[in-house]
XYZ file of C-alpha atoms in Angstrom:
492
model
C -1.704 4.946 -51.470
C 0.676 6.727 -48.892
C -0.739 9.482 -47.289
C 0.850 13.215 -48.244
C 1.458 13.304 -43.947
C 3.691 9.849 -44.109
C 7.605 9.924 -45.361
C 8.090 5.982 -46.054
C 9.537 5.946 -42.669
C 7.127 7.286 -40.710
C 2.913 6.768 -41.259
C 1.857 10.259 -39.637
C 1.669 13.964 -39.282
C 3.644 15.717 -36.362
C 1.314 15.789 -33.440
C -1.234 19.182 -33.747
C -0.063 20.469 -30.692
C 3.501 20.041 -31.409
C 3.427 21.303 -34.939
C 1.553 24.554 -33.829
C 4.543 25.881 -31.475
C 7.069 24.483 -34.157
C 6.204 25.294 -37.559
C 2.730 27.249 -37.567
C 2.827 30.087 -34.995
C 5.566 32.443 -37.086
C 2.919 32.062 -39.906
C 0.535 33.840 -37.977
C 0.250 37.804 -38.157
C 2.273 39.433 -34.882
C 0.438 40.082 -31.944
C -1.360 43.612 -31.894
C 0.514 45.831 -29.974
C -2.587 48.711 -29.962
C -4.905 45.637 -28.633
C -2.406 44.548 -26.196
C -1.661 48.032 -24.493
C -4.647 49.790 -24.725
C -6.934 47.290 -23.584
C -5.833 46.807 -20.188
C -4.964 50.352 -20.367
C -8.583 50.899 -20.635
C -9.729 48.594 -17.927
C -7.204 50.526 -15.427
C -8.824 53.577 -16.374
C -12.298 52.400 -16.398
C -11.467 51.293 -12.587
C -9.666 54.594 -11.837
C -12.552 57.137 -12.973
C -15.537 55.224 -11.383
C -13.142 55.567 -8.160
C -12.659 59.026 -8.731
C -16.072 59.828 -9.332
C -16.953 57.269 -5.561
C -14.495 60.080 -4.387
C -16.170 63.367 -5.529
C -12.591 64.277 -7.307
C -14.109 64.005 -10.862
C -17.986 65.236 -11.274
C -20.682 62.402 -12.241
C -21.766 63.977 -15.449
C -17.459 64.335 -16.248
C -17.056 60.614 -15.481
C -20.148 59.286 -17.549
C -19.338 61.149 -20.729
C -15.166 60.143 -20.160
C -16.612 56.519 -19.628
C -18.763 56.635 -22.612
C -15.767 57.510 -24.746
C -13.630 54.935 -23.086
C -16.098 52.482 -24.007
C -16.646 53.925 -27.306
C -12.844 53.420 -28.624
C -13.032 50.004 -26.884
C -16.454 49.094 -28.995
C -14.341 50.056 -32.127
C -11.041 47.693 -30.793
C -9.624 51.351 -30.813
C -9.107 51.716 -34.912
C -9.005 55.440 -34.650
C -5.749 55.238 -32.639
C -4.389 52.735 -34.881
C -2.982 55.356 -37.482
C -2.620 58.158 -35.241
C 0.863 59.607 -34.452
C 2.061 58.937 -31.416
C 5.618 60.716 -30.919
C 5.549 60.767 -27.217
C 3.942 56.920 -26.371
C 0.714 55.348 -27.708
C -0.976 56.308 -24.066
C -0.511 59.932 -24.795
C -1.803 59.332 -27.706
C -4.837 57.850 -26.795
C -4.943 60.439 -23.489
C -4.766 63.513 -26.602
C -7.487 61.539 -28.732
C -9.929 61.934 -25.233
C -9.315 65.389 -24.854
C -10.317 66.626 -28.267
C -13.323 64.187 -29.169
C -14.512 65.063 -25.618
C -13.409 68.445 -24.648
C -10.423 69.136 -22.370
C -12.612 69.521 -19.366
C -13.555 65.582 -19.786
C -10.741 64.066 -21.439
C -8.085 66.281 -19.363
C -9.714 64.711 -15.741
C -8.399 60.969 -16.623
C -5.106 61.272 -15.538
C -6.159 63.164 -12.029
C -4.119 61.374 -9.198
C -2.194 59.392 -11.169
C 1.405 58.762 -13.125
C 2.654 56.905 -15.979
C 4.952 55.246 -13.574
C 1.584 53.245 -11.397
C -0.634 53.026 -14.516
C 2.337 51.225 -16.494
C 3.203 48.702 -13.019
C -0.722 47.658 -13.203
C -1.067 47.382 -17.084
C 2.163 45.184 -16.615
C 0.207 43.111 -13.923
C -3.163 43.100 -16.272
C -0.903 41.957 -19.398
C 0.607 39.112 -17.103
C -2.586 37.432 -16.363
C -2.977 35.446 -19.612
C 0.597 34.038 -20.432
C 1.315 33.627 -16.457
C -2.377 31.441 -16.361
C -1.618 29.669 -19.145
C 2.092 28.467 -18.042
C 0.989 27.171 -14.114
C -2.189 24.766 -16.544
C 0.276 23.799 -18.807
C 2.789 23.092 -16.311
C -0.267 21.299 -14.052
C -1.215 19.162 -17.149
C 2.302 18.073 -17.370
C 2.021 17.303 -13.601
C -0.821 15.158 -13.992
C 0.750 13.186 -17.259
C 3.454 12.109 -15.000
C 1.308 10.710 -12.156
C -0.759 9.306 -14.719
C 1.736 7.383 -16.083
C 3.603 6.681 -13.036
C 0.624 5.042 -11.852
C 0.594 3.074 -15.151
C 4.220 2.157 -15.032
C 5.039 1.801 -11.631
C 6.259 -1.673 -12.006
C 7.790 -1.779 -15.091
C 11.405 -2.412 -13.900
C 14.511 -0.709 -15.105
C 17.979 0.321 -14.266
C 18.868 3.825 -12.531
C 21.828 5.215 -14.330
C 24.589 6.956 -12.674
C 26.916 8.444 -14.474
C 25.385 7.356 -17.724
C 25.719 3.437 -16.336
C 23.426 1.030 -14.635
C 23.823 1.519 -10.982
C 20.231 -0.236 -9.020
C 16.993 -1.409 -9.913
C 14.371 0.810 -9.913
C 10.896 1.403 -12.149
C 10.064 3.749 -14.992
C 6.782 4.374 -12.398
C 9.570 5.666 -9.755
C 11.444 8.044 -11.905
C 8.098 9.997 -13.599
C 7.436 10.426 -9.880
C 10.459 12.086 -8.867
C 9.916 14.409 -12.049
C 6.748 14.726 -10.961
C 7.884 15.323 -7.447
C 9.943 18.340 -8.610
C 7.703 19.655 -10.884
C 4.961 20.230 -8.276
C 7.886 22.243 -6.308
C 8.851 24.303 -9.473
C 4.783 24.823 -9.640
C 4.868 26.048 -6.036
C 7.234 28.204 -6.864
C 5.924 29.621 -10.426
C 2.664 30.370 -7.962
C 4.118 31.806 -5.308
C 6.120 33.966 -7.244
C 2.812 35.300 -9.221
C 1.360 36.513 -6.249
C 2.601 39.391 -6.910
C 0.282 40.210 -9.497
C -2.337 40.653 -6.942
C -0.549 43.870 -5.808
C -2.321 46.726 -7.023
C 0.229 49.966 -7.877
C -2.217 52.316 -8.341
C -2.716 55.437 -6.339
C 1.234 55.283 -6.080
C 1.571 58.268 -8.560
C 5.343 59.152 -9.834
C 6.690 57.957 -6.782
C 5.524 59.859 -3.786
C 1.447 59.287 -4.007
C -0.818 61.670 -4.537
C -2.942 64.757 -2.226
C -5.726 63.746 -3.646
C -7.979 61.344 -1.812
C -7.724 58.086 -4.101
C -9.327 54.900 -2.752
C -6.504 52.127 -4.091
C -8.875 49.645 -2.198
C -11.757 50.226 -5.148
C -9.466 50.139 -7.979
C -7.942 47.082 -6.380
C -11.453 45.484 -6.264
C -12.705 47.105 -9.549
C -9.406 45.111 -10.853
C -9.403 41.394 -9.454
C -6.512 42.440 -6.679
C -6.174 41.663 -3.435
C -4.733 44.343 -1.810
C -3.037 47.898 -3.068
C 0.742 48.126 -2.344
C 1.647 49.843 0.490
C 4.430 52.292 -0.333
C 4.540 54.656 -2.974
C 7.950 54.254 -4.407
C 7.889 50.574 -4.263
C 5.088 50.639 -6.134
C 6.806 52.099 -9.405
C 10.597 51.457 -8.332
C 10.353 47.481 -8.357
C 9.824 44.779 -10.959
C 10.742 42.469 -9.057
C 7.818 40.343 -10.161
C 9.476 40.118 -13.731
C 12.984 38.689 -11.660
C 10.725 36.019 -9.722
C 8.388 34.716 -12.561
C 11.619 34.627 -14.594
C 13.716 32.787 -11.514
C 10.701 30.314 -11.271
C 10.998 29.396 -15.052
C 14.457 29.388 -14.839
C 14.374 26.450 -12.359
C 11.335 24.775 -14.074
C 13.416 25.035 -17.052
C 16.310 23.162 -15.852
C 14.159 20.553 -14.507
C 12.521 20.214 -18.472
C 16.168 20.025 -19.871
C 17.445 17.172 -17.809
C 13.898 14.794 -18.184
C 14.408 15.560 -22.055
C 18.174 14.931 -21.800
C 17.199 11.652 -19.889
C 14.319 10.563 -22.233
C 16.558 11.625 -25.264
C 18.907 8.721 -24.272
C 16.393 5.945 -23.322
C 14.884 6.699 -26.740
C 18.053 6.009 -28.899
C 19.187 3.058 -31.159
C 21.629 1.959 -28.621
C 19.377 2.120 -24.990
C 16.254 2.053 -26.916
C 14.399 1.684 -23.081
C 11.322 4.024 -24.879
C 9.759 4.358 -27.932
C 8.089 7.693 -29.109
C 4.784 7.361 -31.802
C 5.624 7.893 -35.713
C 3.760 11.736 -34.645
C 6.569 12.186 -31.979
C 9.393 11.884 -34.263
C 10.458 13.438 -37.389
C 12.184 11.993 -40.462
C 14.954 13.039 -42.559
C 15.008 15.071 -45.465
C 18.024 13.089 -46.642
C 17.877 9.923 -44.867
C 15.227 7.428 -45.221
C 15.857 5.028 -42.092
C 15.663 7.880 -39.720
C 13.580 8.305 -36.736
C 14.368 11.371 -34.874
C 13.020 11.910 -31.419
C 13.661 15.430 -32.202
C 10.891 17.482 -29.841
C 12.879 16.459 -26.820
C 15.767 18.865 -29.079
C 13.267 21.803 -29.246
C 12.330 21.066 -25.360
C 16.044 21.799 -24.033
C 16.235 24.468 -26.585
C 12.664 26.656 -25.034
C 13.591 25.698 -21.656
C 16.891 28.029 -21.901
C 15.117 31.039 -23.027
C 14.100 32.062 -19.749
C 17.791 31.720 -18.218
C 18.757 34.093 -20.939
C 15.628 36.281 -19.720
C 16.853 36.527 -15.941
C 20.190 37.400 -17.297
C 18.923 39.987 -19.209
C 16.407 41.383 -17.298
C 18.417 41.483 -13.785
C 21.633 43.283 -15.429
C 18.815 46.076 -17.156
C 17.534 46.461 -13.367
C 20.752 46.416 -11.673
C 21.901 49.629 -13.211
C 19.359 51.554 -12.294
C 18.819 53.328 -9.156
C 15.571 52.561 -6.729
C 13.072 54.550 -8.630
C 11.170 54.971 -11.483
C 13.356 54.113 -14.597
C 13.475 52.589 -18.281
C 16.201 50.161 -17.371
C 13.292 48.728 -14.996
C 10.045 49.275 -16.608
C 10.756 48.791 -19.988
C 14.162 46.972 -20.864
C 13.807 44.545 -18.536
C 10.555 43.451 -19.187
C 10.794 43.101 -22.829
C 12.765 39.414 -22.787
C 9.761 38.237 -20.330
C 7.368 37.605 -22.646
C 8.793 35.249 -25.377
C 10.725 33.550 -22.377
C 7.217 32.352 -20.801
C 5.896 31.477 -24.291
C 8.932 29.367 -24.564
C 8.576 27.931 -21.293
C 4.937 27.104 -21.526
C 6.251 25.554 -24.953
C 8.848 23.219 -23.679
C 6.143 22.267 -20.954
C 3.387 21.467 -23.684
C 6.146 19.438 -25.799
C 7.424 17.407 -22.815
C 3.558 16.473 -21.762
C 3.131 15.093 -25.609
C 6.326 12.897 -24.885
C 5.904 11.648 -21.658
C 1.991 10.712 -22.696
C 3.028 9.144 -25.744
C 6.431 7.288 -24.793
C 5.990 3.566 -24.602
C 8.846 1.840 -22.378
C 9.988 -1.564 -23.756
C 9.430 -3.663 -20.406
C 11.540 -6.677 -21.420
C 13.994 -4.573 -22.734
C 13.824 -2.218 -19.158
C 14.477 -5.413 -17.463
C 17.013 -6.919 -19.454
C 18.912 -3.518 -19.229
C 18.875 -3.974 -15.098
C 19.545 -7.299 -15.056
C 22.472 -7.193 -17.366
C 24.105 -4.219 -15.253
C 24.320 -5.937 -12.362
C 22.377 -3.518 -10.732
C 21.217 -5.916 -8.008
C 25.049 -6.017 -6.655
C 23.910 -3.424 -3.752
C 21.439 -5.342 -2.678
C 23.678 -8.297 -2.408
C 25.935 -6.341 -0.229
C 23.379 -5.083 1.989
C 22.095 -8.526 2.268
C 25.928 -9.808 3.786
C 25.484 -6.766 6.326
C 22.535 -8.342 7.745
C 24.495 -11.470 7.538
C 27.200 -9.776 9.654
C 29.728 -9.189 6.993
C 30.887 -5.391 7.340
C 29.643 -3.194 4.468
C 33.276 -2.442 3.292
C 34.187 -5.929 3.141
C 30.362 -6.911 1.558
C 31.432 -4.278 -0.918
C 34.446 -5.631 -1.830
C 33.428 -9.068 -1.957
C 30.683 -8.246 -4.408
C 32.346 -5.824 -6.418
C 34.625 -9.159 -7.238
C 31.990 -10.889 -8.300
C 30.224 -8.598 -10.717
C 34.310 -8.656 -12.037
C 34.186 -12.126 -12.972
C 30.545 -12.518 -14.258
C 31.293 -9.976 -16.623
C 35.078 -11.181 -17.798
C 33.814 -14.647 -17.772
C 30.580 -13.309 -19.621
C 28.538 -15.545 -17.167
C 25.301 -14.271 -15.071
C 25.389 -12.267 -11.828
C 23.290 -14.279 -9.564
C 24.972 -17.843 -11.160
C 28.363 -16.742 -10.251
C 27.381 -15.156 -6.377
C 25.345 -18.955 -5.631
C 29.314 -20.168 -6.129
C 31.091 -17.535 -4.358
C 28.970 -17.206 -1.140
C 27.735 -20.468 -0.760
C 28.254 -20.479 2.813
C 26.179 -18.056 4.034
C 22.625 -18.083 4.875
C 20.145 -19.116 2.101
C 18.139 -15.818 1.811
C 21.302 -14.225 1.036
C 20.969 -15.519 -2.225
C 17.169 -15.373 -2.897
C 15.705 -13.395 -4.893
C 18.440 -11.713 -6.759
C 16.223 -10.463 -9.850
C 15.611 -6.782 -9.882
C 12.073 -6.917 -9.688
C 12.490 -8.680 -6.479
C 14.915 -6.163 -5.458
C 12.702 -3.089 -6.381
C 9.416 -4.578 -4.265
C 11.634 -4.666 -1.256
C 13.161 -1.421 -2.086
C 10.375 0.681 0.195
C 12.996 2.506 2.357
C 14.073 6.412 1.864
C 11.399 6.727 -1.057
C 12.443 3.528 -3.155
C 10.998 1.933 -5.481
C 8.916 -0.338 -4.013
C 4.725 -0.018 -5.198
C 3.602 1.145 -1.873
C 6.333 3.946 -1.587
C 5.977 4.706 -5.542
C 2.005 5.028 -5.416
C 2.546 7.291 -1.741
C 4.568 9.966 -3.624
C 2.319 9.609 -6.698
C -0.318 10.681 -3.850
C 1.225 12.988 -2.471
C 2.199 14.866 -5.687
C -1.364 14.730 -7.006
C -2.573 16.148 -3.568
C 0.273 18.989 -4.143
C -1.091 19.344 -7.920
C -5.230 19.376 -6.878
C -4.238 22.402 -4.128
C -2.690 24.556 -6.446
C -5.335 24.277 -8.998
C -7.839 25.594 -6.600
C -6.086 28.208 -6.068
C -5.459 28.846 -9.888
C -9.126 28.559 -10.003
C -9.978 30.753 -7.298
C -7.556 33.304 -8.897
C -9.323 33.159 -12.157
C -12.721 33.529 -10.836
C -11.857 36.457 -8.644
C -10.214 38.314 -12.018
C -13.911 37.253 -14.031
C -15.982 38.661 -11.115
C -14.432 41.757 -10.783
C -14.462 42.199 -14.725
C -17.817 42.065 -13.704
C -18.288 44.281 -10.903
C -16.268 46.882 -13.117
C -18.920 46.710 -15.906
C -21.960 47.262 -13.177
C -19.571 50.333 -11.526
C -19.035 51.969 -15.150
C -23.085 51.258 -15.888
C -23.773 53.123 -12.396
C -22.166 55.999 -13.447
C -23.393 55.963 -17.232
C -26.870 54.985 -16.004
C -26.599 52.486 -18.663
C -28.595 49.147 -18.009
């Protein structure tokens, strides 16, 4: 009996992972807006009145009952906010909903030493964490897929196109390590421009500070920081973060369009170089023969987003003047989000291909040898000879002319052509030959292919400690923050 996931053509479901980000995830219920501001709202206020209170600005006995009814609404996932009016923001909201459950005298101390315009930079920061983790693993799983398989394949030989045509020999191993050699850079960069997030905006006010005497250093520690911005208007005037983690994916994305482009070629009926798994592909509604490799469409297609994003976000910013202002805090922000979902995406969907892709070796090497793609190593082979590269060129550019007019093989019609010159001129004329002696300028050749493999995995295993080290400073100071609020509840 056929199973209800097969179509005839094809024995099997749509990978799990794949068929989450393409045909489950707009079944689910939206994401909860109430949840996603008002938690971190919360922790940024948690941090902020345990400060205050360090600071003898708010009284102990204010700060323990305000903390209580911080944690209260938290306890409850905040459902009496959920239906409450909120004509002038949901914060306000949930500021007026403090005031009269807890008497202005608690509620109304909250917002002591502090703006809209530095509580709304570090919410930004706190609702970055999670998407901005989750793109550098994904991205560092696709890392490690390539050197995986670059190890795997690093001698399975194959032409390097040029201009869509064979040009040398090289391996399938080779190329998955110059991806992989690029990704790690587009890594670096997604990381470095997320450092950012460990800037803490607080104590910056509207613009200008505060007079009272804040301690950004505790809410910065309270809050898994690293150190609190240094100038006030800065603080609340720039989102430039947004323009860098956006620039980053921009690159990254590029880099995911042309591997898919690549991989969407070597996987057709013509070049048919790889071959993608029956859960890979998808069928035809229509059509019964068809195979379509068409995740590596969807992967060029989420890889865009976040050029549309920078667009987007940088013309909202560049109309606004250095301060405070919607264009910056709100508008331009707002196509961030679904532009790193659609990044991390396309980086998820490109790790399922490049796991499950199976090169056809005798096909790889059939494809090299047929293109002639040992002809520059011919002519670099008169050089040492003492034939002068122009002239080598020439000489076999001719030849490749007549094997393939005469339909006859490469290296058959070179033994007749330069039969005069030295012996190892002619040896070895196969491309897998060609590609082991290929260790020059990052070639080919095994040694150089497994060095760069190295060296990438090295690049991959430092920025992974760091991720890690990030992560467990944001857990321990969740942490520290529930001790400090406990301190000043005298809770257990």
């Amino acid at each position: 009996m056929t199973a209800p996931t097969a179509t005839g053509r094809l024995t099997s479901a749509v990978a799990p992972a794949a068929a989450d980000i393409l045909f489950d995830r707009h079944l689910r219920p939206p994401a909860d807006p109430v949840a996603a501001e008002l938690w971190p709202t919360s922790d940024v206020d948690r941090a902020h009145v345990v400060m205050l209170t360090e600071q003898g600005i708010v009284r102990r006995e204010t700060a323990a009952a305000l903390l209580a009814g911080i944690d209260a609404l938290r306890a409850d996932d905040f459902a009496p906010l959920r239906h409450r009016p909120a004509p002038r923001g949901r914060y306000l909201a949930y500021e007026g909903y403090l005031v009269e459950t807890l008497g202005e005298r608690t509620g109304g101390v909250l917002h002591s030493g502090r703006s809209r315009n530095d509580l709304n930079a570090t919410v930004l920061r706190l609702q970055l964490r999670r998407p901005y983790d989750r793109l550098l693993t994904e991205t560092d799983a696709l890392g490690r897929a390539l050197t995986t398989q670059g190890h795997r394949r690093h001698t399975v030989v194959m032409p390097a196109y040029t201009h869509h045509q064979p040009a040398i020999p090289t391996t399938y191993g080779h190329y998955l390590a110059g991806v992989a050699a690029a990704l790690v850079r587009d890594l670096d960069q997604l990381e470095h421009a997320g450092r950012e997030l460990d800037e803490n905006p607080l104590g910056a006010g509207a613009a200008g500070g505060t007079t009272l005497p804040v301690a950004p250093g505790r809410t910065t520690e309270l809050l898994g920081f690293t150190a609190p911005l240094g100038n006030s208007l800065h603080a609340v005037a720039s989102r430039d973060l947004v323009l860098r983690l956006l620039s980053a994916c921009s690159v990254l994305g590029v880099l995911l369009t042309r591997t898919a482009h690549d991989l969407q070629s070597w996987t057709s009926a013509e070049n048919p170089l790889l071959r993608l798994p029956d859960d890979l592909v998808g069928s035809s509604s229509m059509m019964p023969q068809k195979r379509n490799p068409f995740l590596l469409e969807n992967i060029q297609g989420k890889a865009a987003a976040a050029i549309g994003a920078l667009t987007a976000a940088t013309t909202a910013m560049s109309t606004a003047r250095f301060t405070n202002a919607i264009a910056v805090g709100t508008e331009a922000i707002a196509p961030l989000w679904p532009a790193l979902e659609a990044t991390t995406d396309a980086v998820l969907l490109l790790r399922l291909i490049v796991e499950g892709a199976q090169p056809d070796d005798g096909l790889m090497r059939r494809r090299a040898t047929e293109g002639h793609t040992a002809a520059t190593a011919l002519a670099e082979r008169l050089v040492v000879a003492g034939v002068p590269f122009r002239t080598a060129h020439h000489e076999v550019g001719d030849i490749s002319r007549i094997a393939l007019t005469a339909g006859r093989p490469f290296d058959e019609v070179a033994a007749e052509r330069l039969a005069g010159h030295p012996p190892e001129v002619l040896a070895a004329l196969d491309p897998a030959s060609i590609v082991s002696a290929a260790t020059a300028g990052g070639g080919p050749g095994p040694a150089s292919v497994l060095a760069a493999l190295q060296d990438t995995t090295d690049r991959l295993d430092a920025l992974r400690t760091r991720a890690a080290d990030r992560r467990a400073r944001w857990q321990a100071a969740g942490e520290a923050l529930t001790d400090a609020v406990s301190a000043v509840t005298n809770r257990p």
